[in-house]
Coordinates of C-alpha atoms and ligand atoms in Angstrom, one line a residue:
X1020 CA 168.2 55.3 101.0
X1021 CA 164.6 55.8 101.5
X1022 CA 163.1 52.9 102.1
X1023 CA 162.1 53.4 105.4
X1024 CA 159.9 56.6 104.1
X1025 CA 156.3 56.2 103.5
X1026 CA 154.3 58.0 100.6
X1027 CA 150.5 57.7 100.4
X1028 CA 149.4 58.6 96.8
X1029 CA 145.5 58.8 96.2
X1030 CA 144.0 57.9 93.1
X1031 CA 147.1 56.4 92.1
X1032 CA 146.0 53.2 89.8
X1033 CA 146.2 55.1 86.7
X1034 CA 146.8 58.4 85.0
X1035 CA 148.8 61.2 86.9
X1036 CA 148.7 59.5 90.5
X1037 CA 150.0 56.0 88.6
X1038 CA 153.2 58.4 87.4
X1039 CA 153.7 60.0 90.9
X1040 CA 153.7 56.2 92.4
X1041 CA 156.6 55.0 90.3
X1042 CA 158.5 57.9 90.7
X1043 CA 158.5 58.0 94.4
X1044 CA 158.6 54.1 94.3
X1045 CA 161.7 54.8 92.1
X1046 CA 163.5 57.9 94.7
X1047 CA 163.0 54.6 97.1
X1048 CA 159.9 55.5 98.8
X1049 CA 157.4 52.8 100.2
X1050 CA 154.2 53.1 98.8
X1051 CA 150.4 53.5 99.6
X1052 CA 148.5 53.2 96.5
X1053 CA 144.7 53.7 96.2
X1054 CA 142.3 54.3 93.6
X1055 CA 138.8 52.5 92.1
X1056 CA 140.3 48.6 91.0
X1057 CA 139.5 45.6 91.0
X1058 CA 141.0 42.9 93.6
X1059 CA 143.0 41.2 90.6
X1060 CA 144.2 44.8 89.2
X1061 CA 145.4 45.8 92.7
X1062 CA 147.0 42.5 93.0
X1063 CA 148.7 43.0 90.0
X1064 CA 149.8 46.5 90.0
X1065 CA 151.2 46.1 93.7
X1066 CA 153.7 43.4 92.2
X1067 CA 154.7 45.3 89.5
X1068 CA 155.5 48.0 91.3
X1069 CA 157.4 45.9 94.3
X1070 CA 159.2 44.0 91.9
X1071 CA 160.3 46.8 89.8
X1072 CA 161.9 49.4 92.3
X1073 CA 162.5 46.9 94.8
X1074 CA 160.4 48.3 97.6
X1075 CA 157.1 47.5 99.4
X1076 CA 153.8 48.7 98.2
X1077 CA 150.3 48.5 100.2
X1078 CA 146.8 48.5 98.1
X1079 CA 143.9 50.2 100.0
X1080 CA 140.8 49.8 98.7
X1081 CA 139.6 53.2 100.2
X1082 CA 136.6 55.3 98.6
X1083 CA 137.5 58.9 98.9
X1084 CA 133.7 59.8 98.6
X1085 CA 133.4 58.8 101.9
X1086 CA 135.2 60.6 105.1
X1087 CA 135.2 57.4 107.3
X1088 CA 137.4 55.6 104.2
X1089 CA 139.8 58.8 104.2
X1090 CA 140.5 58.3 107.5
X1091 CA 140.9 54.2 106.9
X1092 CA 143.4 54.9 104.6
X1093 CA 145.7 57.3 106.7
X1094 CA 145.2 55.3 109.9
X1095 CA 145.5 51.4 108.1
X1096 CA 148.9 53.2 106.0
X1097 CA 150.2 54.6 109.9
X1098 CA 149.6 50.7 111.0
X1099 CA 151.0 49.2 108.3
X1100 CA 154.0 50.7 107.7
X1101 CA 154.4 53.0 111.0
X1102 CA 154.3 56.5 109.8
X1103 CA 152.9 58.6 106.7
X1104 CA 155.6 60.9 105.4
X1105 CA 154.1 61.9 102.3
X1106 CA 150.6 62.2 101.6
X1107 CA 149.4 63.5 98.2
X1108 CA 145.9 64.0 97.7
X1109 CA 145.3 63.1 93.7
X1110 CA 142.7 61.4 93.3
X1111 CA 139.7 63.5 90.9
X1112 CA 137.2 62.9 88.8
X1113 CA 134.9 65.3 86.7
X1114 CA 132.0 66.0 84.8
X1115 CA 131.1 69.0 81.9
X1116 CA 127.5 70.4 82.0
X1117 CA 126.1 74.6 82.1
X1118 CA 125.1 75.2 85.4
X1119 CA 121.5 75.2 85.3
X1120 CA 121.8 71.1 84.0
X1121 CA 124.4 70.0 86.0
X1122 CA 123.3 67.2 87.9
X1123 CA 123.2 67.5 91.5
X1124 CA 124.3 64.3 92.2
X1125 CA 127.6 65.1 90.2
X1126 CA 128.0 68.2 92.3
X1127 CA 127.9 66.2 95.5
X1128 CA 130.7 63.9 94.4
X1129 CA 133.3 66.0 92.8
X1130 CA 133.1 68.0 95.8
X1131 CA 133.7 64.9 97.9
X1132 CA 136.4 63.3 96.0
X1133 CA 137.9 66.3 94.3
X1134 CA 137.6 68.5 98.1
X1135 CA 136.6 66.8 101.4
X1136 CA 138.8 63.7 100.9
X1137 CA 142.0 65.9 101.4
X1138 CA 140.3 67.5 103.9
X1139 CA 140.1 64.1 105.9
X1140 CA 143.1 62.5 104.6
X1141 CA 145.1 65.5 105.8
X1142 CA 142.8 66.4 109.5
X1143 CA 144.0 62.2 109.7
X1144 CA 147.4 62.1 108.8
X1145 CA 148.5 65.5 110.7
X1146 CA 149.1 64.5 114.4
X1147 CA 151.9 61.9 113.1
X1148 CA 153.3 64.4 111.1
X1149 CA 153.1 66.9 113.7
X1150 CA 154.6 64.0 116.1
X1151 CA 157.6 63.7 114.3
X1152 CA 158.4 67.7 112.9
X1153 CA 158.3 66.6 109.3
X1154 CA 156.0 65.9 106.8
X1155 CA 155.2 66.7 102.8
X1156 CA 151.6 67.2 101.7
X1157 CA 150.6 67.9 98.2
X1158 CA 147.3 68.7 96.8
X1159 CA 147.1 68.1 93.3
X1160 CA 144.5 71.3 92.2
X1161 CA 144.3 72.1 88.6
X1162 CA 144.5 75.6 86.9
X1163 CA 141.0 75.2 87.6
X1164 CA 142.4 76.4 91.2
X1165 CA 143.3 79.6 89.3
X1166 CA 140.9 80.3 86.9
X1167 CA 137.7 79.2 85.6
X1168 CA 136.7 77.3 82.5
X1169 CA 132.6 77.1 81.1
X1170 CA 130.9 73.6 81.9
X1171 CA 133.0 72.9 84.8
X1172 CA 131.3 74.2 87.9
X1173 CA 131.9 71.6 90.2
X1174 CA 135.4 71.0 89.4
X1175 CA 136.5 74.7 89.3
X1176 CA 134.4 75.2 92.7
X1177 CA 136.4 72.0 94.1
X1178 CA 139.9 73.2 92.8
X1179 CA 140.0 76.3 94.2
X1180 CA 138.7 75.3 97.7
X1181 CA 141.7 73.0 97.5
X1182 CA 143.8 76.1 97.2
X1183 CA 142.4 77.9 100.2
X1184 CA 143.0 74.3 102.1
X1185 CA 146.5 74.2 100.9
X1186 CA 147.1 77.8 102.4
X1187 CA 145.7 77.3 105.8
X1188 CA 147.2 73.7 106.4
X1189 CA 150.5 75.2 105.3
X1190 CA 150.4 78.4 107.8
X1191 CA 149.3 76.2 110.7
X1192 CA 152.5 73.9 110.3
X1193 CA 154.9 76.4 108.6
X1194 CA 156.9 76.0 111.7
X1195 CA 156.5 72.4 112.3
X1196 CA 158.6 71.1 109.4
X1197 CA 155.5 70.5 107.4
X1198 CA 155.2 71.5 104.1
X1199 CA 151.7 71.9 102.3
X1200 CA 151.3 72.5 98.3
X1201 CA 149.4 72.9 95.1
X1202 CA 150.1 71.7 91.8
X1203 CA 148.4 73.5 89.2
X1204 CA 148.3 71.1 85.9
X1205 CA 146.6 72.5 82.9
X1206 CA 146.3 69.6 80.6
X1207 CA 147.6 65.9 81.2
X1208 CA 146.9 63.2 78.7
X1209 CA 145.4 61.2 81.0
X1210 CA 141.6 59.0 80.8
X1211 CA 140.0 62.1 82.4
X1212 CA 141.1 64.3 79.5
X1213 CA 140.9 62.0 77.0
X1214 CA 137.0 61.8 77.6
X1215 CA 136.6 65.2 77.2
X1216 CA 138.7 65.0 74.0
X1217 CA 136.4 62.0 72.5
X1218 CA 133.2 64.0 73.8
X1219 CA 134.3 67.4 71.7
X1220 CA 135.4 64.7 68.7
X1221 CA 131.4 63.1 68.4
X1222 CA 130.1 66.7 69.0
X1223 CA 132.1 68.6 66.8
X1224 CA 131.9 66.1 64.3
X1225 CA 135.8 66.0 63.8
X1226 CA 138.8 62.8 64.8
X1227 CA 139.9 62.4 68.1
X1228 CA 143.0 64.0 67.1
X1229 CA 141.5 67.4 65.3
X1230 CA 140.0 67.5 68.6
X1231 CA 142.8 67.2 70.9
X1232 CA 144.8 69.9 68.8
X1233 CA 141.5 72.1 69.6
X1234 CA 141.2 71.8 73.2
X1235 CA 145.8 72.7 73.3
X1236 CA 144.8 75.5 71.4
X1237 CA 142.0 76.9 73.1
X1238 CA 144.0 77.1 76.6
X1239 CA 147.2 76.1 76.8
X1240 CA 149.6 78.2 74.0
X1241 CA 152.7 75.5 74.7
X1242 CA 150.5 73.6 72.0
X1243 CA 151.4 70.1 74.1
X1244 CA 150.3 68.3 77.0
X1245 CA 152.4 67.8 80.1
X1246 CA 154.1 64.6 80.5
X1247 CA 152.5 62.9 84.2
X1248 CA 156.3 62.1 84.5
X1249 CA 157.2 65.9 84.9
X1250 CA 154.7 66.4 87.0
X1251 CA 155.7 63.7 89.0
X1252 CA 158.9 65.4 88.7
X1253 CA 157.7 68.8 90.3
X1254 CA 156.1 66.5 93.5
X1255 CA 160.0 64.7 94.3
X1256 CA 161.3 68.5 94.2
X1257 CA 158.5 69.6 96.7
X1258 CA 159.3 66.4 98.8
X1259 CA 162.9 67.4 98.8
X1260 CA 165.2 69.0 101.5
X1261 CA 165.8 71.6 98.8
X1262 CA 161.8 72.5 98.8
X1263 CA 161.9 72.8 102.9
X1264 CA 161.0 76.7 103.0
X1265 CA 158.1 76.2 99.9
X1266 CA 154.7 76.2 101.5
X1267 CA 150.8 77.4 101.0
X1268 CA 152.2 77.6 97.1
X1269 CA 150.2 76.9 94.4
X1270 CA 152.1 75.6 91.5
X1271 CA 151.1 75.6 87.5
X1272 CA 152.4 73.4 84.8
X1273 CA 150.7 74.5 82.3
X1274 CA 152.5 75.6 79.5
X1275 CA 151.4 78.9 79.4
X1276 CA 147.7 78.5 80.4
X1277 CA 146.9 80.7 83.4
X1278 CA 149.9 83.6 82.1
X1279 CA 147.3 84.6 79.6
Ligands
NAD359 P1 142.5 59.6 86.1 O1 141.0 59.5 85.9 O2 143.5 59.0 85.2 O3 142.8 59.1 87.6 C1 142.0 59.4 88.7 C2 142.3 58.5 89.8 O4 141.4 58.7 90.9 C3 142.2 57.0 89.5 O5 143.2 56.2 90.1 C4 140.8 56.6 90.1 O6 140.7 55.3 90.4 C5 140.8 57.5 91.3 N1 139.5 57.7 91.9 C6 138.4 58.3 91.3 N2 137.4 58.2 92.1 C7 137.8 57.7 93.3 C8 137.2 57.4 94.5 N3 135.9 57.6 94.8 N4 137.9 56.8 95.5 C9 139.2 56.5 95.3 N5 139.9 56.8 94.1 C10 139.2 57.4 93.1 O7 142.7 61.2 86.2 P2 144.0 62.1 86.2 O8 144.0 63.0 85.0 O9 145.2 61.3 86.5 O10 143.7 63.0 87.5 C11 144.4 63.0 88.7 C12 144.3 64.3 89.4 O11 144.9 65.3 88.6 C13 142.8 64.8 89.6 O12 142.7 65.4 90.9 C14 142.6 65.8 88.5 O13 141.6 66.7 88.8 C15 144.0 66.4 88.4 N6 144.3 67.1 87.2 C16 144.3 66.4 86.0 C17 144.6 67.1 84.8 C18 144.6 66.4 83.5 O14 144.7 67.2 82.5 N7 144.6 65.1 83.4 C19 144.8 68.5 84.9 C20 144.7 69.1 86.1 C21 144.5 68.4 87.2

């Protein structure tokens, strides 16, 4: 039904972009996948996911540190498969330090991966968007959009700047059939959690999964972590006709995080 619709997905090799790629690969979607792998991993995820749902799927090897990548990847998806109707900015990484010792060099690239890369990807992919009167663009923020956590400067400072770029994006095309968004996860098991998890376990002296309960209990009062697959679940609904008139929102999933 679909097939003929293209999603780009950043930093979709593993964690919560990996779960937003096979559920639009499985709502039919043609894919763009991205994300740090190697040659052979690409290879081999690009298979899985052709020969599971059936549709095509397009590996770019894009850096999203770098603005002249971003705008590789939106230009090489346009060429390959003719038009970008989904883009979803995912991909993040972070670091935990006080302030006074966080490493500048950290600073400079979780504001260019977790910031300026939708910034590019979205200045890039726009004018075909704005071509054809339609388009769905999500930014996935963090309740770090929302509020603020100690240790995590550069993240929080990133997240909410990627709130204030959902909100302007979205008022410049509210009229244009474009639709701009923020998803606000609080906690996803995912390999950027569970390092912050394993951290708090050596530190605190306590097992991975003492720890884990910890960190729940600490922010999010649901007491569980949100399944990437319902998240993934929340992006189809904002890609839908049904989500048309939902724009410059920012969403949490958070089990009860940012209510307190
Ligand atoms: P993850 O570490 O599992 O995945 C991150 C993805 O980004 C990977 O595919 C990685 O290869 C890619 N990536 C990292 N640096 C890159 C670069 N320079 N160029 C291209 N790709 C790069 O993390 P995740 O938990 O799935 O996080 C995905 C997004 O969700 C991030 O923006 C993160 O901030 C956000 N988020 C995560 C959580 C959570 O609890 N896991 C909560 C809120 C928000």
């Amino acid at each position: 039904m679909l097939r003929d619709r293209t999603a780009v997905i950043t930093g979709s090799t593993s964690g919560i972009g990996l779960g937003f790629a096979e559920a639009f690969a499985t709502a039919g979607y043609r894919l763009v996948i991205n994300g740090i792998a190697t040659p052979e991993e690409a290879l081999l995820l690009t298979h899985r996911l052709e020969e599971q749902h059936q549709t095509q799927v397009f590996y770019h090897p894009a850096n999203l540190a770098d603005p002249e990548q971003c705008t590789a990847l939106i230009h090489d998806a346009q060429q390959h498969f003719g038009s970008v109707d989904i883009l979803i900015n995912n991909a993040g990484i972070q670091y935990v330090a006080p302030v006074e010792q966080f490493p500048a060099d950290r600073w400079d690239a979780i504001l260019a991966i977790n910031l300026s890369a939708a910034f590019h990807t979205i200045r890039a992919v726009l004018p075909g968007m704005q071509r054809h009167n339609q388009g769905r663009i999500l930014n996935i923020a963090s309740v770090h959009g929302l509020v603020a956590s100690i240790h995590k400067v550069a993240y929080v400072a990133a997240k909410h700047g990627i709130i204030g770029l959902t909100k302007v994006v979205a008022l410049e095309n509210a009229a244009r059939g474009i639709t701009c968004n923020a998803i606000c996860p609080g906690f996803v098991l995912t390999t950027l959690v569970q390092k912050q998890i394993d951290d708090r376990a050596t530190e605190a002296n306590v097992s991975v999964d003492e720890a884990s309960i910890e960190l729940l209990r600490e922010k999010q009062p649901s007491g569980r972590f949100t399944p990437v697959e319902d998240i993934a679940a929340l992006a189809l609904f904002l890609c839908s006709a049904a989500a048309s008139n939902i724009t410059g929102a920012s969403l949490p999933i958070d089990g009860g995080w940012i209510a307190q």
